[in-house]
CSV table of C-alpha atoms in Angstrom, one decimal:
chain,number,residue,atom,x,y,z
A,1,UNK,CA,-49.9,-20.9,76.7
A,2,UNK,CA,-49.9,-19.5,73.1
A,3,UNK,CA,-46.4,-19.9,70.9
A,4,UNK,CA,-45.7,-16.8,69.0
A,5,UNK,CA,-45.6,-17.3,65.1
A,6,UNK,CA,-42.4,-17.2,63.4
A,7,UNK,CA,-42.7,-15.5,59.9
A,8,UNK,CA,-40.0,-17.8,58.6
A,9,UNK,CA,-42.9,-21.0,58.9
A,10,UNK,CA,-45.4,-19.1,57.5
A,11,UNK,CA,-45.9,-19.6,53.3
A,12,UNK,CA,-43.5,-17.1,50.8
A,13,UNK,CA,-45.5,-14.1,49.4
A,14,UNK,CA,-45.4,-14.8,45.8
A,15,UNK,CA,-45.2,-11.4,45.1
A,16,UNK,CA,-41.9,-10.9,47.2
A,17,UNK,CA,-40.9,-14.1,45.4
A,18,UNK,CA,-41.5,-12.7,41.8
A,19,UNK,CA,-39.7,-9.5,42.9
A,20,UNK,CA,-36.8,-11.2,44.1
A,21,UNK,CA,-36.6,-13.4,41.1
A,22,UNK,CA,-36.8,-11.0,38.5
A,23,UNK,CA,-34.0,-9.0,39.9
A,24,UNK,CA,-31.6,-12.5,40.5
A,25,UNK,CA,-32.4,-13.0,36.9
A,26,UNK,CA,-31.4,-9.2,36.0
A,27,UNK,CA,-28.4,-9.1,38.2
A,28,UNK,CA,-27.3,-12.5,36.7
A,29,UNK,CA,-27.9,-10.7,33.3
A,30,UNK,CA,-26.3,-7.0,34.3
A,31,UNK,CA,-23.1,-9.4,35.7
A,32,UNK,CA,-22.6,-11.0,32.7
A,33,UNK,CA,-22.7,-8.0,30.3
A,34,UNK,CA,-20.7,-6.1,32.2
A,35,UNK,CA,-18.0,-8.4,32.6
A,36,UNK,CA,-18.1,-9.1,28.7
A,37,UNK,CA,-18.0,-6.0,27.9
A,38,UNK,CA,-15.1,-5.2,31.1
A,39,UNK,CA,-12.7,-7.9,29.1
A,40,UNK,CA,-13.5,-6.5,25.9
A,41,UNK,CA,-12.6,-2.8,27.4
A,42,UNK,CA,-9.4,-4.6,28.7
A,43,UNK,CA,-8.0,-5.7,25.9
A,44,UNK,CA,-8.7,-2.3,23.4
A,45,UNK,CA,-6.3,-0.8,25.9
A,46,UNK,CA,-3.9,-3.5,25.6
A,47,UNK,CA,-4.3,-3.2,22.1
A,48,UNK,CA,-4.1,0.3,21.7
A,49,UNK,CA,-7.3,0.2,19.7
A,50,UNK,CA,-9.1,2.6,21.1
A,51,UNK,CA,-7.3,5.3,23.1
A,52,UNK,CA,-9.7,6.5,26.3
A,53,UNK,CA,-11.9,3.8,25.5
A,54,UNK,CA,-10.9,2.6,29.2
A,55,UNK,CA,-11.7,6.1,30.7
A,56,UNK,CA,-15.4,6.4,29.4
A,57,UNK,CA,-15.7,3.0,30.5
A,58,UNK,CA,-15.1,3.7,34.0
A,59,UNK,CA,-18.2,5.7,34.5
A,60,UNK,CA,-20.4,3.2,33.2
A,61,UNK,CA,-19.0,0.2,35.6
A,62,UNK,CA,-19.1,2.4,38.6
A,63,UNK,CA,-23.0,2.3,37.7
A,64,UNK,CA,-23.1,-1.7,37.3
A,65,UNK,CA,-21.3,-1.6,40.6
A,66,UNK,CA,-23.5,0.5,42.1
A,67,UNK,CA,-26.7,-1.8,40.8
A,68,UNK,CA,-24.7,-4.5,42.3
A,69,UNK,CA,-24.5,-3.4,45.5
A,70,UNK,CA,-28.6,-2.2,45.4
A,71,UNK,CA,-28.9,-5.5,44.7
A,72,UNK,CA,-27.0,-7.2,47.3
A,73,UNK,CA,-28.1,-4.9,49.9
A,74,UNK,CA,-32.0,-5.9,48.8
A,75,UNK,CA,-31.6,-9.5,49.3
A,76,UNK,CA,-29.2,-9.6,52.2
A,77,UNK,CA,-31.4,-11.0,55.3
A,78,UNK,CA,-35.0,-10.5,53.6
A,79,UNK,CA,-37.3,-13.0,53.9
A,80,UNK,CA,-40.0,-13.5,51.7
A,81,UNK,CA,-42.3,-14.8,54.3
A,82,UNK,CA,-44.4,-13.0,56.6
A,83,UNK,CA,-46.7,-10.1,55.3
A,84,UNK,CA,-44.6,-7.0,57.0
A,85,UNK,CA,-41.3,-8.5,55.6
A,86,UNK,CA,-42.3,-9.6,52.4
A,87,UNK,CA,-43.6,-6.2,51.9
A,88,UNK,CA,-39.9,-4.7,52.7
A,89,UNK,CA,-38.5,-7.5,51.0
A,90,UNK,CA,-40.3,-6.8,47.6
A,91,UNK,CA,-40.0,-3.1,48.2
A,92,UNK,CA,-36.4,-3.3,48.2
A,93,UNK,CA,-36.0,-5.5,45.4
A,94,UNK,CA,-38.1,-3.9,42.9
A,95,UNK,CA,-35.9,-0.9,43.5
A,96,UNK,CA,-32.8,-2.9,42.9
A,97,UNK,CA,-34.2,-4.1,39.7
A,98,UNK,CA,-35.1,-0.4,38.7
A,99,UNK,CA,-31.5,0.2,39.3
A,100,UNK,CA,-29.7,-2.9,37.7
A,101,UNK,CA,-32.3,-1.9,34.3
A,102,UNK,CA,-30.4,1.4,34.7
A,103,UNK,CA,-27.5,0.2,34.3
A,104,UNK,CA,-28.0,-2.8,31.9
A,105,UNK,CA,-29.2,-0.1,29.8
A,106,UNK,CA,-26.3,2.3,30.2
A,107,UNK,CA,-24.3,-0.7,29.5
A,108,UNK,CA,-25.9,-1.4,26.5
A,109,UNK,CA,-25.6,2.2,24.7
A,110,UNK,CA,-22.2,2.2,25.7
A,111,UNK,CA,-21.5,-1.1,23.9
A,112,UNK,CA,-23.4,0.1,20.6
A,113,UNK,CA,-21.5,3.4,20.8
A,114,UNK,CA,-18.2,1.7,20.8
A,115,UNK,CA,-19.2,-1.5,18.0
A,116,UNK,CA,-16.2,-1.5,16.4
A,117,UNK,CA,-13.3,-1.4,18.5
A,118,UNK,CA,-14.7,-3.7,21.2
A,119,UNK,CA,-15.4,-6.1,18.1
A,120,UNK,CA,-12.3,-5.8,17.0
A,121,UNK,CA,-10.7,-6.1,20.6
A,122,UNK,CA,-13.1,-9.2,21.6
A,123,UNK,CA,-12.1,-10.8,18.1
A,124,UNK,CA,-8.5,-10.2,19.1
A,125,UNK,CA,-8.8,-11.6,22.5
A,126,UNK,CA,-10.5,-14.8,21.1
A,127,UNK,CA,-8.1,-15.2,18.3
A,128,UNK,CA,-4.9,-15.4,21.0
A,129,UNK,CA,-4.9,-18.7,22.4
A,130,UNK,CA,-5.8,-20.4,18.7
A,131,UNK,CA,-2.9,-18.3,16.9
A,132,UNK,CA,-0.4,-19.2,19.9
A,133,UNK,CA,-1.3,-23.2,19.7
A,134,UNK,CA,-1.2,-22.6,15.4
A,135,UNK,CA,2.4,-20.6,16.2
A,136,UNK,CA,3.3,-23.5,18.1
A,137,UNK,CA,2.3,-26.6,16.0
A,138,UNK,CA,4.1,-24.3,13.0
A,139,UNK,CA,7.3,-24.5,15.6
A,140,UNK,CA,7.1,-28.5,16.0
A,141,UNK,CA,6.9,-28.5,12.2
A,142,UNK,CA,10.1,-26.3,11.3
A,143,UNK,CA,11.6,-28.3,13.9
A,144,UNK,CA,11.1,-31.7,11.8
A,145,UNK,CA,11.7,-29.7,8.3
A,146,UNK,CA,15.1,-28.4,9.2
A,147,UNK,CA,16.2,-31.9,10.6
A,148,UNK,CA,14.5,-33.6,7.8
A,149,UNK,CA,17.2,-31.4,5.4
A,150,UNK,CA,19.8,-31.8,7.5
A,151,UNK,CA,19.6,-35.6,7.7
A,152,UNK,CA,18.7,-35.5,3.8
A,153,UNK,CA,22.5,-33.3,3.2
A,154,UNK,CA,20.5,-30.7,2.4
A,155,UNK,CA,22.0,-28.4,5.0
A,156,UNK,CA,19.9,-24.5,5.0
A,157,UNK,CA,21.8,-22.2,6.9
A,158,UNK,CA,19.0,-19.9,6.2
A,159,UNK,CA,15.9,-22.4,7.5
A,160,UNK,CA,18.2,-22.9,10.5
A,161,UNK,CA,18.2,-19.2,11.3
A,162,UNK,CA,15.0,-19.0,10.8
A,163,UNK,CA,13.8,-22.3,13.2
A,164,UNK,CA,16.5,-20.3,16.3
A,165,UNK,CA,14.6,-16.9,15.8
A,166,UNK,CA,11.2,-18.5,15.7
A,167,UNK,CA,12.4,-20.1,18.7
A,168,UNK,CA,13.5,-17.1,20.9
A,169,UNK,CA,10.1,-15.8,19.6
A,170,UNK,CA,8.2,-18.3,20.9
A,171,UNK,CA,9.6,-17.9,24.8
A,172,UNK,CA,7.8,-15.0,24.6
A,173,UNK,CA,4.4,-16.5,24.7
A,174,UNK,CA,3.8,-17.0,28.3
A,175,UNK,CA,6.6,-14.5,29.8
A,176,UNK,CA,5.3,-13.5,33.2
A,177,UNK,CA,3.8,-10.3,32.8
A,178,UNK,CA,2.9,-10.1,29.4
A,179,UNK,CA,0.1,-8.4,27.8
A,180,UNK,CA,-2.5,-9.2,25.2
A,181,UNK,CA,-0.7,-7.9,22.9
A,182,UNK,CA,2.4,-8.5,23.1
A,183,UNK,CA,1.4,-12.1,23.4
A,184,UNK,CA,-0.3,-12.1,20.4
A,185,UNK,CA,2.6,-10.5,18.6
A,186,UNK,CA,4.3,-12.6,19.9
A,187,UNK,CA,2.5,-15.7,18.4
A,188,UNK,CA,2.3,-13.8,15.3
A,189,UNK,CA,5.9,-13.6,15.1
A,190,UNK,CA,6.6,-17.2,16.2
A,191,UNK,CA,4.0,-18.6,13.3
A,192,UNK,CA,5.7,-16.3,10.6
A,193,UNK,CA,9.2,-17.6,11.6
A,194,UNK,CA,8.6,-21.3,11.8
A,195,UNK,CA,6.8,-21.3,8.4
A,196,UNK,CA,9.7,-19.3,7.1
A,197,UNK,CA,12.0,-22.1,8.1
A,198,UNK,CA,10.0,-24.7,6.5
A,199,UNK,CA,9.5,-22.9,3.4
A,200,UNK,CA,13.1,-23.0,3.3
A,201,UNK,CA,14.1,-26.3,4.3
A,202,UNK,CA,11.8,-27.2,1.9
A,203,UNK,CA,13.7,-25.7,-0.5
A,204,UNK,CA,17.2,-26.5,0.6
A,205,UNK,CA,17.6,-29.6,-1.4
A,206,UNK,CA,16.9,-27.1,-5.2
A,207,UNK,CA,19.2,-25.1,-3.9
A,208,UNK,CA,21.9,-27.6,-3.8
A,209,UNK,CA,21.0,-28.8,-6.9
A,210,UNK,CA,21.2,-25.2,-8.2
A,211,UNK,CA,24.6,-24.9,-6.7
A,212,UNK,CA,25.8,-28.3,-8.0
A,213,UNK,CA,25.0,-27.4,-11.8
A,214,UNK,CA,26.6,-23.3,-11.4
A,215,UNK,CA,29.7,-24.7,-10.2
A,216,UNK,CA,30.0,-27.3,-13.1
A,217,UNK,CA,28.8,-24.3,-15.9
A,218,UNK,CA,30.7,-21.1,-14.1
A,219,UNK,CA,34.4,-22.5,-15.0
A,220,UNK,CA,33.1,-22.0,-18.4
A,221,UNK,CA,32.2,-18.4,-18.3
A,222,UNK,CA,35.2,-17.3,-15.9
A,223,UNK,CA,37.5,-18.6,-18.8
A,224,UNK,CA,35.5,-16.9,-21.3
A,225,UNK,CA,35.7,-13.8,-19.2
A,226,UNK,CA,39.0,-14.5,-18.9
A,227,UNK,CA,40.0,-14.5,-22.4
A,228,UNK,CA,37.5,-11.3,-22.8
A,229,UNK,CA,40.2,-9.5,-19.9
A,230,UNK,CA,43.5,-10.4,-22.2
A,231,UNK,CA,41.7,-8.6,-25.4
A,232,UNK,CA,41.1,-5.6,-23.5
A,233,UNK,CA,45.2,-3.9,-23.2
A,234,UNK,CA,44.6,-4.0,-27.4
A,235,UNK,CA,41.8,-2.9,-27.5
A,236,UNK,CA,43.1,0.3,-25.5
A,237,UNK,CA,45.9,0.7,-27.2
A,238,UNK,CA,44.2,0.7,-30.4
A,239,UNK,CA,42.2,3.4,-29.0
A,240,UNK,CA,45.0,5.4,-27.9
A,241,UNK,CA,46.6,5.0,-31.2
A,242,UNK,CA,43.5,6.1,-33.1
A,243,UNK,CA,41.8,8.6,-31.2
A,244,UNK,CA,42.8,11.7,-29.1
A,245,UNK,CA,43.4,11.1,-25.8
A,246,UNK,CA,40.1,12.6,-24.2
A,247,UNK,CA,38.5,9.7,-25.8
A,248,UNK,CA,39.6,6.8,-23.8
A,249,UNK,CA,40.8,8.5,-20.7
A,250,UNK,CA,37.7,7.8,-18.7
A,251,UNK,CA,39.1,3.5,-19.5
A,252,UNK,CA,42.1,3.8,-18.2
A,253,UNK,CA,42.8,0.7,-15.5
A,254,UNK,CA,40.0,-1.1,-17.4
A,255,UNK,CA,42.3,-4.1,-17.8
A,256,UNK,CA,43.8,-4.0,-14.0
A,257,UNK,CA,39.9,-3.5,-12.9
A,258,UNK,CA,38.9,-6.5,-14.9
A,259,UNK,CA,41.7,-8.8,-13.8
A,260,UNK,CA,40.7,-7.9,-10.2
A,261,UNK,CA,37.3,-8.8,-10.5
A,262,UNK,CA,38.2,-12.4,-12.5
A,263,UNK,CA,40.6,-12.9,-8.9
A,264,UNK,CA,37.3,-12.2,-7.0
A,265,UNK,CA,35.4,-14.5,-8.8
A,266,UNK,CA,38.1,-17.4,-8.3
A,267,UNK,CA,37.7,-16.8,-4.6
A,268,UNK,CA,34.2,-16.9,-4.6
A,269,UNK,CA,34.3,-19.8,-6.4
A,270,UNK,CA,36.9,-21.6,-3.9
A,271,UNK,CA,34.4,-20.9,-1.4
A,272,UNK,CA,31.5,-22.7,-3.1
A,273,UNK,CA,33.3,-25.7,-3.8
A,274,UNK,CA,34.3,-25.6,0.5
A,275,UNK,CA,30.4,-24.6,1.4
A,276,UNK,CA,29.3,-27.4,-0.8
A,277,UNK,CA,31.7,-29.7,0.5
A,278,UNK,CA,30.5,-28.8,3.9
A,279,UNK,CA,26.7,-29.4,3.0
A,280,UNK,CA,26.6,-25.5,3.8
A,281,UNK,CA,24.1,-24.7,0.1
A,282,UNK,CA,22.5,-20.9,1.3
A,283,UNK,CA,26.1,-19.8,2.0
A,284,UNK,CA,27.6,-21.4,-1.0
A,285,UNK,CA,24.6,-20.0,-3.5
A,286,UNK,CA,25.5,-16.4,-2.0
A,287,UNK,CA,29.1,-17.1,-3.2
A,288,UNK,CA,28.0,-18.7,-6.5
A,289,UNK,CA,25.9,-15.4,-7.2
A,290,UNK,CA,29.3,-13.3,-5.6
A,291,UNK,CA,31.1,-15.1,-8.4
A,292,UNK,CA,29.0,-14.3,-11.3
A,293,UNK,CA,28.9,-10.7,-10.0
A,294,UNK,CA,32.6,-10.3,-10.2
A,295,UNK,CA,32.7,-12.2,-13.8
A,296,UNK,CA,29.7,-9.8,-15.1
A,297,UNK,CA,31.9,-6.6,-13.8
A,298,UNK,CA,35.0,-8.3,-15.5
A,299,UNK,CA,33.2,-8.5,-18.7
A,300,UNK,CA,31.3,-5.0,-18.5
A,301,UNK,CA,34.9,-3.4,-18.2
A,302,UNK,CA,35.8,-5.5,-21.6
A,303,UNK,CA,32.7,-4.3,-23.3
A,304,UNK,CA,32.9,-1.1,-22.4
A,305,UNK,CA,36.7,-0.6,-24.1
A,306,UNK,CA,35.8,-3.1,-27.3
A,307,UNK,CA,32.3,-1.3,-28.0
A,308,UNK,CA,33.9,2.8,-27.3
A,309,UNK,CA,36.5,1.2,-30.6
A,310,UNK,CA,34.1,0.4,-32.5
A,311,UNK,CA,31.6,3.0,-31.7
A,312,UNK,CA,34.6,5.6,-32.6
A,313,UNK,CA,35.7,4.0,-35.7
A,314,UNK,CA,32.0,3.5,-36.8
A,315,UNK,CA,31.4,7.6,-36.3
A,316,UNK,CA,35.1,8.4,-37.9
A,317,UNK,CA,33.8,6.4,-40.8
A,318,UNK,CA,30.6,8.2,-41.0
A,319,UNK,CA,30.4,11.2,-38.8
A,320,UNK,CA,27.6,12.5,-40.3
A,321,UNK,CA,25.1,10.2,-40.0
A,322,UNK,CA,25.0,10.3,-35.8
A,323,UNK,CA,24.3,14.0,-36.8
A,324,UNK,CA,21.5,13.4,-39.3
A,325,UNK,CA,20.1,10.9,-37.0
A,326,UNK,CA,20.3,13.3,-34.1
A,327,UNK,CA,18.8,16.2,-36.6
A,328,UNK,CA,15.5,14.2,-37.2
A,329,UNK,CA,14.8,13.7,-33.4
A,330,UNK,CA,14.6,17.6,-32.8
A,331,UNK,CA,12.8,18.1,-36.4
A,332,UNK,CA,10.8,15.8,-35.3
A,333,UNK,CA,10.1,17.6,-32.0
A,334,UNK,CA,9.5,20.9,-33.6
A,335,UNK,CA,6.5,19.5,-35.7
A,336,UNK,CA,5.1,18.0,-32.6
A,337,UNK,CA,5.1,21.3,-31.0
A,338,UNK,CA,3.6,22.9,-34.3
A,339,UNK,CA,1.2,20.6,-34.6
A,340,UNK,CA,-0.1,21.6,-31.3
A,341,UNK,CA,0.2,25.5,-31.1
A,342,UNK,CA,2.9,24.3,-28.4
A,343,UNK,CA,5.6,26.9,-30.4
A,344,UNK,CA,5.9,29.6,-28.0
A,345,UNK,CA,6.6,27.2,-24.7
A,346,UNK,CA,9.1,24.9,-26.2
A,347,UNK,CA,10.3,25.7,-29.6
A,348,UNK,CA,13.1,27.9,-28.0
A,349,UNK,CA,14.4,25.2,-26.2
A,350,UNK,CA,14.4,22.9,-29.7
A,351,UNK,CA,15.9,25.4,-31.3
A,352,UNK,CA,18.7,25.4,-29.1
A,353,UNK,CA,19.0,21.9,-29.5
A,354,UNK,CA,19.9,22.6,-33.0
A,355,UNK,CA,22.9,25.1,-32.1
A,356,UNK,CA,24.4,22.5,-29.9
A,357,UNK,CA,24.1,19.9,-32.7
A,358,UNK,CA,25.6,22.5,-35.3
A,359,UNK,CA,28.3,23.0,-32.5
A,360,UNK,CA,29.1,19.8,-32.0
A,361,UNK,CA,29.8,19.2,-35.9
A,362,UNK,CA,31.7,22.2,-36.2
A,363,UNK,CA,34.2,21.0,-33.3
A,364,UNK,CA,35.1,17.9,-35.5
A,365,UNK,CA,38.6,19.7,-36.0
A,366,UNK,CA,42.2,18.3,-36.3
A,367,UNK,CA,43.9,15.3,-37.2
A,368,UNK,CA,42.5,13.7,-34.3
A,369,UNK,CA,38.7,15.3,-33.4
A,370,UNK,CA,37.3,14.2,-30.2
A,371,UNK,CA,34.6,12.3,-31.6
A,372,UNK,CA,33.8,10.9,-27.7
A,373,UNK,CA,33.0,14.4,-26.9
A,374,UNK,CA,31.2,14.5,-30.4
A,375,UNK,CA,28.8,11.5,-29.8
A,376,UNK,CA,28.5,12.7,-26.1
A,377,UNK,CA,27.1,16.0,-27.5
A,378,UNK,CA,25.0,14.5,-29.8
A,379,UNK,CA,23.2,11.6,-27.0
A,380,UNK,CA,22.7,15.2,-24.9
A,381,UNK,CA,20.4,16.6,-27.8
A,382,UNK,CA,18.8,13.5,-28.0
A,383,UNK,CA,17.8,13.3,-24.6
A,384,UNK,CA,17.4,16.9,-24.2
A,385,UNK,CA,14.8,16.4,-27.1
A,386,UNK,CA,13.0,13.7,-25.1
A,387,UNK,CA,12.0,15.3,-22.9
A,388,UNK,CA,10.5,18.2,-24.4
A,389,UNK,CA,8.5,15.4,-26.5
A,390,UNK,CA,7.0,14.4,-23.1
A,391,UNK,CA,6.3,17.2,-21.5
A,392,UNK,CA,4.5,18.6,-24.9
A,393,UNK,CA,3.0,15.4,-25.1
A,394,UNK,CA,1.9,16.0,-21.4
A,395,UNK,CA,0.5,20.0,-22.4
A,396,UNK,CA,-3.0,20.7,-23.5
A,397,UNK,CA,-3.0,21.7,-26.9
A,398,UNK,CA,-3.1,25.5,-28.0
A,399,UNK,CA,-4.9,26.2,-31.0
């Protein structure tokens, strides 16, 4: 009695073996590009790199799923062995391999067509677990820094800030849900925090320093600014006294504005000596620089009343020469515009520079002129006058 031959004992065709080699090997191949390239799609949408990057993408999977499946049809339950099968079985896998080159190659043109945002997008995807552990060794580093100053009594309100926000920044790294990124911005965030707050603890013992030395030198200018507030009632009267009224009107509550800002000053100052008692130096530096604020406004309202007397009684003196000096700025401007063939576009506006300035001298009237109104005339021409210079300067010559 004869037993039947079973293909499975009989020896592989080594043609059906080739064939279903080289298309393992391609699939292996098309599964491997096409889930790079899949991730690197991913991620440009998450991104927002490439808008509709994702849609043309879809196309071009549905044919690496499609090879897939040719493939795993081909080699589902196909022996290699026995002549009839092997025949099928080759048949069948030298059409999936047709199909996976298909698709490898569809693959490929799509990935050369879009170069530069999935470069970008892969990049970005790589770069987003090494900038979250360099966002959180930053973190463990501000963390040290600010208690480092603290322990120091270098106390930095600022560095402090700086360490909480970088904290709540970093909770946002793994939040359930979250996308490339806003992962990566998150870690991005974290990193720029944390260094912030070392940077500033770092600096938190020269700022004390800093505040230590303004508070022993800023007793020194407050007096001077001071004494500078008590000159300026004589210096308006003087004024008053002299000069019509229209020229000091505009400085009247000069001294009540300066006394004001000298009383802000001493508070700001109170609270730098408490800050600095506390070990609080960012808060107490903002008050030292509040201070010297209020002293510099105490001793612009001073200047402003001391230089307008002596800027009046320097042009009663001498009226004349603010006007001479004020003549040779538009002379000079007309021989500008002369020179180049400029006459016709802004010699009428020079020469009505020179009416105002004759104007101007020819209101000097009275026992009492208003020279304020005199010298503001006269800084009008002037600046009137610059500016033509400029824009003649500016104008192609016309000769």
């Amino acid at each position: 009695m004869f037993r039947r031959s079973d293909p499975r004992d009989e020896p592989a065709d080594e043609r059906a073996v080739a064939a279903r080699n080289a298309a393992t090997q391609a699939f292996l191949a098309l599964d491997d590009e096409q889930r790079t390239v899949a991730e690197a799609v991913r991620a440009a949408e998450e991104l927002e790199i490439a808008p509709g990057l994702a849609e043309a993408w879809r196309e071009v999977a549905a044919m690496g799923d499609a090879a897939t499946e040719a493939y795993l049809s081909a080699t589902a339950d196909r022996p290699t062995t026995g002549t009839h099968a092997a025949t099928v079985a080759r048949a069948a896998d030298e059409r999936a391999l047709r199909e996976i080159e298909r698709a490898r190659e569809t693959i490929r043109r799509f990935r050369d067509s879009h170069s530069r945002p999935l470069d970008e997008a892969e990049y970005a995807r790589s770069s987003v677990p090494r900038t979250i552990q360099q966002a959180r060794t930053a973190l463990i580093e501000a963390r040290t820094a600010v208690a480092g100053a603290e322990a120091a009594g270098a106390r930095s309100r600022r560095a402090a800030e700086r360490l909480t926000e970088a904290e709540r920044a970093a909770g946002r790294l793994e939040a359930p849900g979250a996308r490339l990124r806003e992962r990566l911005q998150a870690a991005e965030h974290t990193l720029e925090l944390a260094r912030s707050a070392v940077t500033l603890a770092a600096e938190a013992p020269g700022t004390a320093e800093a505040v230590r030395t303004a508070l022993r030198s800023i007793a020194t200018r407050r007096s001077a600014a001071a004494t500078k507030t008590d000159r300026i009632q004589p210096a308006l009267s003087a004024l008053r006294r002299e000069f019509s009224d229209p020229c000091s009107r505009d400085l009247t509550g000069a001294e009540e504005l300066a006394h004001e800002a000298i009383a802000e000053a001493d508070r700001a100052i109170t609270q730098t000596r408490r800050l600095a008692g506390d070990g609080d130096w960012d808060e107490a530096a903002d008050q030292i620089a509040a201070a010297r604020s209020a002293l510099g406004r105490a001793e612009e309202h001073h200047d402003l009343v001391t230089d307008r007397l002596s800027l009046l009684r320097d042009v009663r003196a001498d009226p004349g020469q603010q006007a001479a000096d004020a003549r040779f700025v538009v002379r000079d401007a007309q021989r500008l515009v002369v020179d180049r063939g400029l006459v016709a576009e802004f010699g009428p506006v020079l020469d009505a520079q020179s009416v105002r300035l004759a104007n101007a001298q020819e209101r000097l009237t009275g026992a009492h002129p208003d020279y304020w109104l005199y010298l503001t005339e006269l800084r009008g021409v002037r600046d009137r006058v610059k500016e033509v210079v400029a824009r003649a300067r500016s104008t192609p010559p016309r000769r």
